[in-house]
Coordinates of C-alpha atoms in Angstrom, one line a residue:
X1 CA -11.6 -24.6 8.4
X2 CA -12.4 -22.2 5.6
X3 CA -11.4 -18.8 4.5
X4 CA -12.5 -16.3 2.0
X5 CA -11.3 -13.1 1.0
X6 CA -13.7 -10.9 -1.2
X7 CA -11.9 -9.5 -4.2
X8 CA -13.1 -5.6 -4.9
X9 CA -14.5 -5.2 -8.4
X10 CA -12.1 -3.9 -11.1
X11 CA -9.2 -6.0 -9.5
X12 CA -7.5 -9.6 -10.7
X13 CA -5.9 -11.8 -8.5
X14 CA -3.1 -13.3 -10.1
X15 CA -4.0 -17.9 -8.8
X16 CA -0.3 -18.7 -9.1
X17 CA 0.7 -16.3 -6.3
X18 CA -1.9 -17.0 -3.6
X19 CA -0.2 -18.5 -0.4
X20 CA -1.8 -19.3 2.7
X21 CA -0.5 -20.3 6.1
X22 CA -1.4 -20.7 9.7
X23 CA 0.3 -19.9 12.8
X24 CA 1.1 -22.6 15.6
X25 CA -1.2 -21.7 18.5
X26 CA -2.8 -23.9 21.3
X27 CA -2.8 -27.5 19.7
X28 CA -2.1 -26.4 16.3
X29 CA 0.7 -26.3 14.2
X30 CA 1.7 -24.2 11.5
X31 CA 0.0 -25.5 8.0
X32 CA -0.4 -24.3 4.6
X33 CA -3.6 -23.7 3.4
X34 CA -5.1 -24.6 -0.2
X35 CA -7.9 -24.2 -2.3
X36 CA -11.7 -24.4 -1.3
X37 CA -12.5 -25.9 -4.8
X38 CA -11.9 -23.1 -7.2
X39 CA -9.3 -20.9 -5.7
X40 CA -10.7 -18.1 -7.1
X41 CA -14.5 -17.8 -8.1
X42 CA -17.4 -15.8 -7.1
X43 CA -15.2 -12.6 -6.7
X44 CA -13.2 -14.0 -3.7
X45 CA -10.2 -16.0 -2.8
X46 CA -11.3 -19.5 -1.2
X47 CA -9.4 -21.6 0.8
X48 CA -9.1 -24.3 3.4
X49 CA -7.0 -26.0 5.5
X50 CA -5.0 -29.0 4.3
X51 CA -5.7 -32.1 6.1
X52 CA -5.0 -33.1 9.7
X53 CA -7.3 -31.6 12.9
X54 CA -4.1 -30.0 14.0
X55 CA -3.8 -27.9 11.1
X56 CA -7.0 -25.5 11.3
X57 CA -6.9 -22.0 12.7
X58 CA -7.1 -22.1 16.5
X59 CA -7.6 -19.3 18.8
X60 CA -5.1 -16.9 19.0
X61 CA -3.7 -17.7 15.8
X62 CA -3.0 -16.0 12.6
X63 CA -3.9 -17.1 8.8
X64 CA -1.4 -15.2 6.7
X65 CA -2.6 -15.0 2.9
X66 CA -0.3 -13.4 0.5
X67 CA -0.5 -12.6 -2.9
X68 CA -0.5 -10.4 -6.3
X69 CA -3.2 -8.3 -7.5
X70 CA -3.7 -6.0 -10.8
X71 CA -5.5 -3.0 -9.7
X72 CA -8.3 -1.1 -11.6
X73 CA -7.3 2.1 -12.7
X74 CA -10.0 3.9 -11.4
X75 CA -8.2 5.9 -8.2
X76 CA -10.2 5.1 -4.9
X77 CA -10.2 2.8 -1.4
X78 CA -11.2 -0.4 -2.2
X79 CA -12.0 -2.8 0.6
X80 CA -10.9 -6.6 0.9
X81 CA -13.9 -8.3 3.3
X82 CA -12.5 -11.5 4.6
X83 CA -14.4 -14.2 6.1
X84 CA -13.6 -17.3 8.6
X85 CA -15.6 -20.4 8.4
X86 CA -16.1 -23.1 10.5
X87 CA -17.2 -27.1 9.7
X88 CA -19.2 -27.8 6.4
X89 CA -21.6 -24.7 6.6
X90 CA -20.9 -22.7 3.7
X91 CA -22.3 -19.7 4.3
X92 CA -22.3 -19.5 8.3
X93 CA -19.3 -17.0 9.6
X94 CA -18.2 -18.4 12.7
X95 CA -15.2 -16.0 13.5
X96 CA -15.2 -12.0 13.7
X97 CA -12.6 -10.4 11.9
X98 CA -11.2 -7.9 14.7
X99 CA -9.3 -4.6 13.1
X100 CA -9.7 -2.5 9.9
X101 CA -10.6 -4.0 7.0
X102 CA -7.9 -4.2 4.7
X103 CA -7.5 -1.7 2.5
X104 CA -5.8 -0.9 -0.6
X105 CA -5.7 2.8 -1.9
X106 CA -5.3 3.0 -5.7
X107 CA -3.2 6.3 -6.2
X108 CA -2.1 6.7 -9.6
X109 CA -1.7 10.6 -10.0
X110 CA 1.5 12.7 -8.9
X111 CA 1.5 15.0 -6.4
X112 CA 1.5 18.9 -7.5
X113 CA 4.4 21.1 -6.3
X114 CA 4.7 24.5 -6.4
X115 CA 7.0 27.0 -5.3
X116 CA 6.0 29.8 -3.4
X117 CA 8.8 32.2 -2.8
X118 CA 12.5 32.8 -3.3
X119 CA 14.6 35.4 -4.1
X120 CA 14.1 37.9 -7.1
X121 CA 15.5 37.5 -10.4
X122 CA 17.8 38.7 -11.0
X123 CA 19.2 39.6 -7.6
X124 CA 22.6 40.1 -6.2
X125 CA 23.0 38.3 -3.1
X126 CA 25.0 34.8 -2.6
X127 CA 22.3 33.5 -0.3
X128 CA 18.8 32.7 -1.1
X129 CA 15.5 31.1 0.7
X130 CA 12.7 29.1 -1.0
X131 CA 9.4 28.5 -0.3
X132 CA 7.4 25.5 -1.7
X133 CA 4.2 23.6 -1.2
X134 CA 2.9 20.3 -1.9
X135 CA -0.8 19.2 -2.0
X136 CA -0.3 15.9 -0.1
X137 CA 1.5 14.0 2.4
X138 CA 4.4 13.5 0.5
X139 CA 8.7 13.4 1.2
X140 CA 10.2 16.1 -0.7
X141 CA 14.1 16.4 -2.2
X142 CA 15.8 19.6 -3.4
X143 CA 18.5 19.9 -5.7
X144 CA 20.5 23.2 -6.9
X145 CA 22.0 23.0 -10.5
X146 CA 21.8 19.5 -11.0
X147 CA 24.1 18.6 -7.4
X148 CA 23.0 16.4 -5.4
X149 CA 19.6 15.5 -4.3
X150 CA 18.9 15.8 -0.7
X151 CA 15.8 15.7 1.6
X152 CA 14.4 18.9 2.2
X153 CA 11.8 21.2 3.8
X154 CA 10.3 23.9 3.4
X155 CA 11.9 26.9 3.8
X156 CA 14.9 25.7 2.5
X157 CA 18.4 28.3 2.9
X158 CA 21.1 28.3 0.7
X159 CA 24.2 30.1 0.6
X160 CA 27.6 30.9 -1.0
X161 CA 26.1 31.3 -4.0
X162 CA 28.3 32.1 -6.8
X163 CA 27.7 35.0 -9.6
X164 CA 25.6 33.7 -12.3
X165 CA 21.9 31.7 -13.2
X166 CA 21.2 28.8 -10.7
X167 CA 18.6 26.2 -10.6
X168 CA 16.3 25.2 -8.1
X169 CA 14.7 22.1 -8.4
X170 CA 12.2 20.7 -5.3
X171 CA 10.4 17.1 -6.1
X172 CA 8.0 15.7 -3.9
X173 CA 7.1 11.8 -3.9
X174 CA 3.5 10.4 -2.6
X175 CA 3.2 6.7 -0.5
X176 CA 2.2 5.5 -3.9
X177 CA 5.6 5.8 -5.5
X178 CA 4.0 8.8 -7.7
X179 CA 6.7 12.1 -8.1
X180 CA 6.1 15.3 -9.1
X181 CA 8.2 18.3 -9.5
X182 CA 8.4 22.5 -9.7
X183 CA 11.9 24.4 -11.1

């Protein structure tokens, strides 16, 4: 009948973009949720369903709640504890949440790329191999004197190298959208 979803300090929810809906399961049919007086007080999201007995979460269905959040910007895991209630208790938790708790990982620093190897300067051959390394998961993309960028791995071969200076740029790109870069 109710749902909460505990907000981690340092974060603001943005109330305009909360939206909350239920899956059709057993006798119930798919309903939008609203607010459980003040949508959002006492650090959480609160909700409840809209009306009608067929509209409350049954077993073996889903409560979908979507929205935007402003993060802190101290980098870390920060957990969002939902709850499920029940009737008019307020406080008793009828339903256990099965699965991780949601997580969102604040990531706000690039990752450092560095290359290891490749060929000596100045050298006379019209191949050459580079090595690079990247301290985290991370997709990485090459690019030789401004050409195209590709996706690459280390080592990574070139050849038919003309005479002359090249450049050898790798980039590497976290999950958080944060890139980084060694020449």
């Amino acid at each position: 009948d109710r749902a909460k979803i505990g907000i981690p300090a340092g974060f603001t929810v943005d109330a305009a973009s909360v939206q909350a809906t239920t899956s059709a399961a057993e006798t119930c049919v798919v309903a939008t949720w609203v607010a459980d007086g003040e949508l959002i007080s006492n650090g959480k999201i609160n909700l409840e369903r809209a009306g009608g007995a067929g509209e409350r979460l049954c077993p073996g269905g889903t409560l979908t709640v979507v929205f935007s959040a402003t993060s802190p910007a101290a980098e870390g895991s920060y957990e969002w504890k939902p709850e499920l209630l029940r009737g008019e208790d307020t406080t008793a938790e009828i339903f256990e949440f099965v699965g991780p708790v949601p997580t969102v990982r604040v990531d706000g620093t690039p990752p450092t790329v560095g290359i290891t190897g490749g060929p000596g300067n100045p050298s006379n051959s019209s191949s050459a191999t580079f090595t690079f390394a990247v301290n985290e998961t991370a997709a990485l993309v090459c690019t030789l004197d401004g050409r195209a960028i590709t996706p690459c791995g280390s080592p990574k071969q070139l050849a038919g190298l003309s005479d002359g200076p090249h450049t050898f740029l790798v980039a590497a790109t976290d999950p958080a959208g944060n890139t980084g870069q060694a020449s």
